[in-house]
């Protein structure tokens, strides 16, 4: 079914592709994305294999909403974030941003586009230059993209950004080490917002913080989303945090999406055995409910993406795995209610139809 297209025109962008799956309400559409890193050996660096960090993921991110990507360490979630911002050259697949296929965009247009797409990472201490005052940190992007030439205007802008994220602008001549972890993350957010982006990848942004500070940062991100109509891809390993901020959640395992739906549906009606295991492992504040609930314990570690299992990626740890699971890869099926699952067991039980885009 062809949809009317009404995307933002971008100078330097190629002729608009008439892709039947593009939808104006999506700021991003990712189709069959693969990111394989070569594994080399010896002096001649002969390729002996590849790390399948991301192995055929398809998803959409709606404007003004948050897509959560949750998974264990090594599942490929941060690699997806880097692919979305074109920090790496993808192996195959398509990433459409505002209706434009990113692989067709020339470098000049890409530079302009970059200011609309920002990333906030887990470790603000590593990403903030210790020799720069936080005023310089916040102004850095404005300088690089030549957004404002006037020094005083730039300082006014930085003051506004710092106020917006809850940092006292009187501290603007201080250095990153003079702030706490939560404050440094606020400064990172101010820096990302200085260029007025519309799309932000938040990569494990609260993972290194105390629980109470995590809640403050998540709540700040939600307020900013509301006031600036921001779209987030929120990457994390804690399903309860990801669920709280996200409209939709994709559960990632070994470079593939296992289940994807709205965050409420995922929590109320998890279907994939991996999602059920993640939810059953998440702490619940009420000890009576916590004791009474079913637990699915996962044995072993996530396998190496250099040598993923044949069949279903989750078959080596799934308590329900059958012979078929070890031989045949499950397709992503639509079980209704915008709920997508890749599991033979769920497909047989629900009779869902194969998802095509
Ligand atoms: Fe488990 Fe098989 Fe479903 Fe994979 S396809 S999650 S191994 S039951």
CSV table of C-alpha atoms and ligand atoms in Angstrom, one decimal:
chain,number,residue,atom,x,y,z
A,1,UNK,CA,0.0,0.0,0.0
A,2,UNK,CA,1.5,3.3,-1.1
A,3,UNK,CA,1.4,6.2,1.4
A,4,UNK,CA,1.4,9.9,0.6
A,5,UNK,CA,4.8,11.3,1.3
A,6,UNK,CA,5.4,14.6,2.9
A,7,UNK,CA,8.8,14.6,4.4
A,8,UNK,CA,11.0,17.6,5.1
A,9,UNK,CA,13.0,18.5,2.0
A,10,UNK,CA,16.7,18.4,2.6
A,11,UNK,CA,19.2,20.2,0.4
A,12,UNK,CA,21.6,17.7,-1.2
A,13,UNK,CA,19.3,14.8,-0.6
A,14,UNK,CA,18.8,12.4,-3.5
A,15,UNK,CA,15.5,12.2,-5.4
A,16,UNK,CA,12.9,10.9,-3.0
A,17,UNK,CA,12.7,7.1,-3.2
A,18,UNK,CA,9.1,5.8,-3.7
A,19,UNK,CA,9.3,3.1,-1.1
A,20,UNK,CA,6.0,1.6,-0.3
A,21,UNK,CA,7.0,1.1,3.3
A,22,UNK,CA,7.9,4.7,4.0
A,23,UNK,CA,5.5,6.4,6.3
A,24,UNK,CA,5.4,10.2,7.0
A,25,UNK,CA,4.8,9.7,10.7
A,26,UNK,CA,8.1,7.8,11.1
A,27,UNK,CA,11.2,10.0,11.5
A,28,UNK,CA,13.3,6.8,10.9
A,29,UNK,CA,12.7,3.5,9.2
A,30,UNK,CA,15.4,0.9,9.4
A,31,UNK,CA,15.1,-2.1,7.1
A,32,UNK,CA,17.1,-5.3,7.3
A,33,UNK,CA,20.1,-3.6,8.8
A,34,UNK,CA,23.3,-5.6,9.1
A,35,UNK,CA,26.6,-4.6,10.7
A,36,UNK,CA,29.2,-7.3,10.4
A,37,UNK,CA,32.8,-6.5,11.5
A,38,UNK,CA,35.6,-8.5,9.8
A,39,UNK,CA,37.7,-10.7,12.0
A,40,UNK,CA,41.3,-10.8,10.6
A,41,UNK,CA,44.3,-13.0,11.3
A,42,UNK,CA,48.1,-12.8,10.7
A,43,UNK,CA,50.3,-10.1,9.2
A,44,UNK,CA,48.3,-10.0,6.0
A,45,UNK,CA,45.2,-9.5,8.0
A,46,UNK,CA,43.4,-12.2,6.2
A,47,UNK,CA,39.7,-12.2,7.0
A,48,UNK,CA,38.8,-15.4,8.9
A,49,UNK,CA,35.3,-14.6,9.9
A,50,UNK,CA,33.0,-11.8,10.9
A,51,UNK,CA,31.3,-10.5,14.1
A,52,UNK,CA,27.6,-10.3,13.3
A,53,UNK,CA,27.0,-7.4,15.7
A,54,UNK,CA,23.7,-6.5,14.1
A,55,UNK,CA,22.1,-9.1,11.8
A,56,UNK,CA,19.0,-8.0,9.9
A,57,UNK,CA,16.9,-5.7,12.1
A,58,UNK,CA,13.9,-3.8,10.9
A,59,UNK,CA,12.0,-1.2,12.9
A,60,UNK,CA,10.4,2.2,12.8
A,61,UNK,CA,10.8,5.3,15.0
A,62,UNK,CA,7.7,7.5,15.2
A,63,UNK,CA,8.2,11.3,15.3
A,64,UNK,CA,8.1,12.7,18.9
A,65,UNK,CA,8.2,9.3,20.4
A,66,UNK,CA,10.7,7.0,22.0
A,67,UNK,CA,11.8,3.6,20.8
A,68,UNK,CA,13.5,1.6,23.5
A,69,UNK,CA,16.1,-1.0,22.5
A,70,UNK,CA,16.8,-3.4,25.3
A,71,UNK,CA,19.2,-6.3,25.5
A,72,UNK,CA,22.2,-7.7,27.4
A,73,UNK,CA,25.7,-6.5,26.9
A,74,UNK,CA,26.9,-7.9,23.5
A,75,UNK,CA,23.4,-7.9,22.0
A,76,UNK,CA,24.4,-5.2,19.4
A,77,UNK,CA,22.3,-2.4,20.8
A,78,UNK,CA,25.1,0.3,20.9
A,79,UNK,CA,26.1,-0.8,17.4
A,80,UNK,CA,22.6,0.0,16.2
A,81,UNK,CA,22.9,3.5,17.7
A,82,UNK,CA,26.2,4.1,15.8
A,83,UNK,CA,24.6,2.8,12.6
A,84,UNK,CA,21.7,5.2,12.9
A,85,UNK,CA,24.0,8.2,13.3
A,86,UNK,CA,26.2,6.9,10.4
A,87,UNK,CA,29.2,6.7,12.8
A,88,UNK,CA,30.0,3.4,11.0
A,89,UNK,CA,29.5,2.2,7.4
A,90,UNK,CA,26.8,-0.4,7.6
A,91,UNK,CA,27.3,-3.8,5.9
A,92,UNK,CA,23.9,-3.8,4.3
A,93,UNK,CA,20.3,-2.7,4.7
A,94,UNK,CA,18.6,0.7,4.6
A,95,UNK,CA,18.2,3.5,7.1
A,96,UNK,CA,15.7,6.2,6.1
A,97,UNK,CA,15.8,9.4,8.0
A,98,UNK,CA,13.0,11.8,7.3
A,99,UNK,CA,12.3,9.8,4.1
A,100,UNK,CA,15.9,10.0,2.8
A,101,UNK,CA,17.9,6.8,2.5
A,102,UNK,CA,21.1,7.7,4.4
A,103,UNK,CA,23.4,5.7,2.1
A,104,UNK,CA,22.4,8.0,-0.8
A,105,UNK,CA,23.1,11.3,1.0
A,106,UNK,CA,26.3,13.1,0.0
A,107,UNK,CA,28.8,14.1,2.7
A,108,UNK,CA,27.9,17.8,2.6
A,109,UNK,CA,24.2,17.1,3.2
A,110,UNK,CA,25.2,14.5,5.8
A,111,UNK,CA,27.2,17.2,7.7
A,112,UNK,CA,24.1,19.4,7.7
A,113,UNK,CA,21.9,16.5,8.8
A,114,UNK,CA,24.2,15.6,11.6
A,115,UNK,CA,23.2,18.6,13.7
A,116,UNK,CA,19.6,17.2,13.7
A,117,UNK,CA,20.9,13.9,15.0
A,118,UNK,CA,22.8,13.7,18.3
A,119,UNK,CA,24.0,11.0,20.7
A,120,UNK,CA,24.3,11.0,24.4
A,121,UNK,CA,26.4,8.2,25.8
A,122,UNK,CA,26.8,6.3,29.1
A,123,UNK,CA,30.0,7.9,30.3
A,124,UNK,CA,29.9,11.7,30.3
A,125,UNK,CA,33.3,11.9,31.9
A,126,UNK,CA,34.9,10.2,28.9
A,127,UNK,CA,32.9,12.3,26.4
A,128,UNK,CA,33.5,15.7,28.1
A,129,UNK,CA,36.9,17.1,27.4
A,130,UNK,CA,38.4,17.7,30.9
A,131,UNK,CA,40.3,20.8,29.6
A,132,UNK,CA,37.2,22.6,28.5
A,133,UNK,CA,34.9,24.6,30.7
A,134,UNK,CA,31.3,23.5,30.5
A,135,UNK,CA,30.5,26.7,28.7
A,136,UNK,CA,33.0,25.7,25.9
A,137,UNK,CA,31.6,22.1,26.0
A,138,UNK,CA,28.0,23.3,25.3
A,139,UNK,CA,29.2,25.8,22.7
A,140,UNK,CA,31.4,23.3,20.9
A,141,UNK,CA,28.8,22.0,18.4
A,142,UNK,CA,27.6,25.6,17.7
A,143,UNK,CA,31.2,26.5,16.8
A,144,UNK,CA,31.8,23.4,14.6
A,145,UNK,CA,28.5,23.9,12.7
A,146,UNK,CA,29.0,27.7,12.6
A,147,UNK,CA,25.5,28.2,14.0
A,148,UNK,CA,26.3,31.4,15.9
A,149,UNK,CA,29.4,33.6,15.3
A,150,UNK,CA,28.8,36.2,18.0
A,151,UNK,CA,30.5,35.2,21.2
A,152,UNK,CA,28.0,36.9,23.5
A,153,UNK,CA,25.0,35.3,21.6
A,154,UNK,CA,26.7,32.0,21.9
A,155,UNK,CA,27.2,32.4,25.7
A,156,UNK,CA,23.6,33.4,26.1
A,157,UNK,CA,22.5,30.3,24.2
A,158,UNK,CA,24.7,28.1,26.4
A,159,UNK,CA,23.3,29.7,29.5
A,160,UNK,CA,19.8,28.9,28.3
A,161,UNK,CA,20.8,25.3,27.6
A,162,UNK,CA,22.3,24.9,31.0
A,163,UNK,CA,19.3,26.3,32.8
A,164,UNK,CA,17.0,24.0,30.7
A,165,UNK,CA,18.8,20.9,32.0
A,166,UNK,CA,19.0,22.1,35.6
A,167,UNK,CA,22.6,23.3,35.9
A,168,UNK,CA,23.2,26.7,37.5
A,169,UNK,CA,24.7,28.8,34.7
A,170,UNK,CA,26.9,30.6,37.2
A,171,UNK,CA,29.0,27.4,37.1
A,172,UNK,CA,29.7,27.8,33.4
A,173,UNK,CA,33.4,28.5,33.9
A,174,UNK,CA,33.9,25.3,35.9
A,175,UNK,CA,35.4,22.1,34.5
A,176,UNK,CA,33.7,18.7,34.1
A,177,UNK,CA,35.5,17.1,37.1
A,178,UNK,CA,33.9,19.7,39.4
A,179,UNK,CA,30.4,18.1,38.8
A,180,UNK,CA,28.8,14.9,40.0
A,181,UNK,CA,27.9,12.0,37.6
A,182,UNK,CA,24.3,13.1,37.3
A,183,UNK,CA,25.3,16.8,36.7
A,184,UNK,CA,27.8,15.7,34.0
A,185,UNK,CA,25.0,13.8,32.2
A,186,UNK,CA,22.9,16.9,32.3
A,187,UNK,CA,25.8,18.8,30.7
A,188,UNK,CA,26.0,16.2,28.0
A,189,UNK,CA,22.3,16.6,27.4
A,190,UNK,CA,22.8,20.4,27.2
A,191,UNK,CA,25.6,19.9,24.7
A,192,UNK,CA,23.4,17.6,22.5
A,193,UNK,CA,20.5,20.0,22.6
A,194,UNK,CA,22.5,23.1,21.7
A,195,UNK,CA,22.2,22.4,18.0
A,196,UNK,CA,18.4,22.0,18.3
A,197,UNK,CA,18.3,18.4,17.1
A,198,UNK,CA,15.1,16.5,16.5
A,199,UNK,CA,16.5,13.0,16.9
A,200,UNK,CA,18.7,11.7,19.8
A,201,UNK,CA,20.2,8.3,20.4
A,202,UNK,CA,20.5,7.9,24.2
A,203,UNK,CA,23.0,5.1,24.7
A,204,UNK,CA,22.9,3.6,28.2
A,205,UNK,CA,22.6,7.2,29.5
A,206,UNK,CA,21.6,6.3,33.0
A,207,UNK,CA,23.3,2.9,33.4
A,208,UNK,CA,26.3,4.4,35.4
A,209,UNK,CA,24.1,6.5,37.8
A,210,UNK,CA,22.5,5.8,41.1
A,211,UNK,CA,18.8,4.8,41.0
A,212,UNK,CA,17.5,8.1,42.3
A,213,UNK,CA,19.7,10.1,39.8
A,214,UNK,CA,18.6,7.7,37.0
A,215,UNK,CA,14.9,8.7,37.7
A,216,UNK,CA,15.8,12.4,37.6
A,217,UNK,CA,17.7,12.1,34.3
A,218,UNK,CA,14.9,10.0,32.7
A,219,UNK,CA,12.3,12.5,33.9
A,220,UNK,CA,14.4,15.4,32.4
A,221,UNK,CA,14.6,13.6,29.1
A,222,UNK,CA,10.9,13.2,29.1
A,223,UNK,CA,10.2,16.8,29.8
A,224,UNK,CA,12.6,17.9,27.1
A,225,UNK,CA,11.0,15.6,24.6
A,226,UNK,CA,7.6,17.1,25.4
A,227,UNK,CA,8.8,20.7,25.1
A,228,UNK,CA,11.1,20.3,22.1
A,229,UNK,CA,9.2,17.5,20.2
A,230,UNK,CA,12.3,15.3,20.3
A,231,UNK,CA,12.4,11.7,19.1
A,232,UNK,CA,14.6,9.3,21.1
A,233,UNK,CA,16.1,5.9,20.5
A,234,UNK,CA,16.7,4.9,24.1
A,235,UNK,CA,19.2,2.1,24.5
A,236,UNK,CA,19.5,0.2,27.8
A,237,UNK,CA,19.8,-3.1,29.5
A,238,UNK,CA,17.3,-2.5,32.3
A,239,UNK,CA,13.9,-3.2,31.0
A,240,UNK,CA,12.1,-1.3,33.7
A,241,UNK,CA,13.9,1.9,32.9
A,242,UNK,CA,13.5,1.4,29.1
A,243,UNK,CA,9.8,0.7,29.5
A,244,UNK,CA,9.2,3.8,31.6
A,245,UNK,CA,10.5,6.2,28.9
A,246,UNK,CA,9.6,4.3,25.8
A,247,UNK,CA,6.4,4.2,23.6
A,248,UNK,CA,7.6,1.1,21.9
A,249,UNK,CA,10.3,-1.4,22.8
A,250,UNK,CA,12.5,-3.8,20.7
A,251,UNK,CA,14.1,-6.6,22.6
A,252,UNK,CA,17.4,-7.5,21.0
A,253,UNK,CA,19.4,-10.7,21.4
A,254,UNK,CA,22.6,-11.5,19.6
A,255,UNK,CA,22.1,-8.9,16.9
A,256,UNK,CA,18.4,-9.8,16.1
A,257,UNK,CA,15.1,-8.4,17.3
A,258,UNK,CA,13.2,-11.1,19.3
A,259,UNK,CA,10.1,-9.1,20.1
A,260,UNK,CA,8.8,-5.6,19.4
A,261,UNK,CA,5.6,-3.9,20.5
A,262,UNK,CA,4.3,-1.0,22.7
A,263,UNK,CA,6.0,-0.9,26.1
A,264,UNK,CA,2.7,-1.6,27.9
A,265,UNK,CA,1.9,-4.6,25.7
A,266,UNK,CA,5.4,-5.9,26.1
A,267,UNK,CA,5.1,-5.8,29.9
A,268,UNK,CA,1.5,-7.0,30.1
A,269,UNK,CA,1.7,-9.7,27.5
A,270,UNK,CA,5.4,-10.7,26.8
A,271,UNK,CA,5.4,-13.6,24.4
A,272,UNK,CA,9.0,-14.4,23.6
A,273,UNK,CA,10.8,-16.6,26.1
A,274,UNK,CA,13.7,-14.2,26.2
A,275,UNK,CA,11.5,-11.2,27.0
A,276,UNK,CA,9.7,-13.3,29.7
A,277,UNK,CA,13.1,-14.1,31.2
A,278,UNK,CA,14.1,-10.5,31.2
A,279,UNK,CA,10.9,-9.4,32.8
A,280,UNK,CA,11.0,-12.1,35.4
A,281,UNK,CA,14.5,-11.1,36.4
A,282,UNK,CA,13.6,-7.4,36.9
A,283,UNK,CA,13.2,-6.4,40.5
A,284,UNK,CA,9.7,-5.5,41.8
A,285,UNK,CA,9.4,-3.2,44.8
A,286,UNK,CA,6.6,-5.2,46.4
A,287,UNK,CA,8.3,-8.3,48.1
A,288,UNK,CA,5.0,-10.3,48.2
A,289,UNK,CA,4.4,-9.9,44.5
A,290,UNK,CA,8.1,-10.5,43.8
A,291,UNK,CA,8.1,-13.8,45.7
A,292,UNK,CA,4.9,-15.1,44.1
A,293,UNK,CA,5.8,-14.5,40.4
A,294,UNK,CA,7.1,-17.0,37.9
A,295,UNK,CA,10.8,-16.9,37.3
A,296,UNK,CA,12.5,-18.0,34.1
A,297,UNK,CA,16.2,-18.5,34.8
A,298,UNK,CA,18.5,-18.2,31.8
A,299,UNK,CA,21.5,-20.4,31.9
A,300,UNK,CA,24.9,-19.6,30.3
A,301,UNK,CA,26.1,-16.5,28.6
A,302,UNK,CA,25.0,-14.9,25.4
A,303,UNK,CA,26.9,-16.8,22.6
A,304,UNK,CA,29.7,-15.1,20.6
A,305,UNK,CA,28.4,-13.1,17.6
A,306,UNK,CA,31.3,-14.5,15.7
A,307,UNK,CA,29.7,-17.9,15.8
A,308,UNK,CA,26.0,-17.5,16.5
A,309,UNK,CA,24.0,-20.7,16.9
A,310,UNK,CA,22.2,-22.2,13.9
A,311,UNK,CA,18.4,-21.8,13.9
A,312,UNK,CA,17.0,-19.5,16.5
A,313,UNK,CA,19.7,-17.3,18.1
A,314,UNK,CA,18.2,-17.9,21.5
A,315,UNK,CA,18.1,-21.8,21.2
A,316,UNK,CA,21.2,-22.4,23.4
A,317,UNK,CA,19.5,-20.8,26.4
A,318,UNK,CA,15.9,-21.2,25.7
A,319,UNK,CA,14.1,-23.6,28.2
A,320,UNK,CA,11.5,-24.4,25.4
A,321,UNK,CA,13.9,-25.1,22.5
A,322,UNK,CA,13.0,-28.0,20.3
A,323,UNK,CA,14.9,-29.7,17.4
A,324,UNK,CA,13.3,-27.3,15.0
A,325,UNK,CA,14.6,-24.3,17.0
A,326,UNK,CA,18.2,-25.6,16.5
A,327,UNK,CA,17.7,-26.0,12.7
A,328,UNK,CA,15.4,-23.3,11.4
A,329,UNK,CA,15.5,-19.6,12.1
A,330,UNK,CA,12.1,-18.2,13.2
A,331,UNK,CA,10.6,-15.4,11.1
A,332,UNK,CA,9.3,-12.3,12.6
A,333,UNK,CA,5.5,-12.7,12.9
A,334,UNK,CA,2.7,-10.2,13.5
A,335,UNK,CA,0.5,-11.5,16.3
A,336,UNK,CA,-1.8,-8.5,16.1
A,337,UNK,CA,-2.0,-5.3,18.1
A,338,UNK,CA,1.3,-4.1,16.5
A,339,UNK,CA,3.1,-6.9,18.4
A,340,UNK,CA,5.9,-8.7,16.6
A,341,UNK,CA,7.7,-11.9,17.8
A,342,UNK,CA,10.3,-14.2,16.3
A,343,UNK,CA,9.7,-17.6,17.9
A,344,UNK,CA,8.4,-20.9,16.5
A,345,UNK,CA,6.6,-21.7,19.6
A,346,UNK,CA,4.7,-18.4,19.6
A,347,UNK,CA,4.0,-18.7,15.8
A,348,UNK,CA,2.5,-22.2,16.3
A,349,UNK,CA,0.4,-21.1,19.3
A,350,UNK,CA,-0.9,-17.8,17.9
A,351,UNK,CA,-1.0,-18.5,14.1
A,352,UNK,CA,0.5,-15.0,13.5
A,353,UNK,CA,1.3,-14.0,10.0
A,354,UNK,CA,4.8,-13.2,8.7
A,355,UNK,CA,5.8,-9.6,8.9
A,356,UNK,CA,6.9,-8.0,5.7
A,357,UNK,CA,8.0,-4.5,6.5
B,1,LIG,FE1,12.9,-20.7,22.2
B,1,LIG,FE2,12.6,-22.0,19.9
B,1,LIG,FE3,11.2,-19.8,20.4
B,1,LIG,FE4,13.8,-19.7,19.9
B,1,LIG,S1,12.2,-20.3,18.5
B,1,LIG,S2,12.7,-18.6,21.5
B,1,LIG,S3,14.5,-21.5,20.9
B,1,LIG,S4,11.1,-21.8,21.5
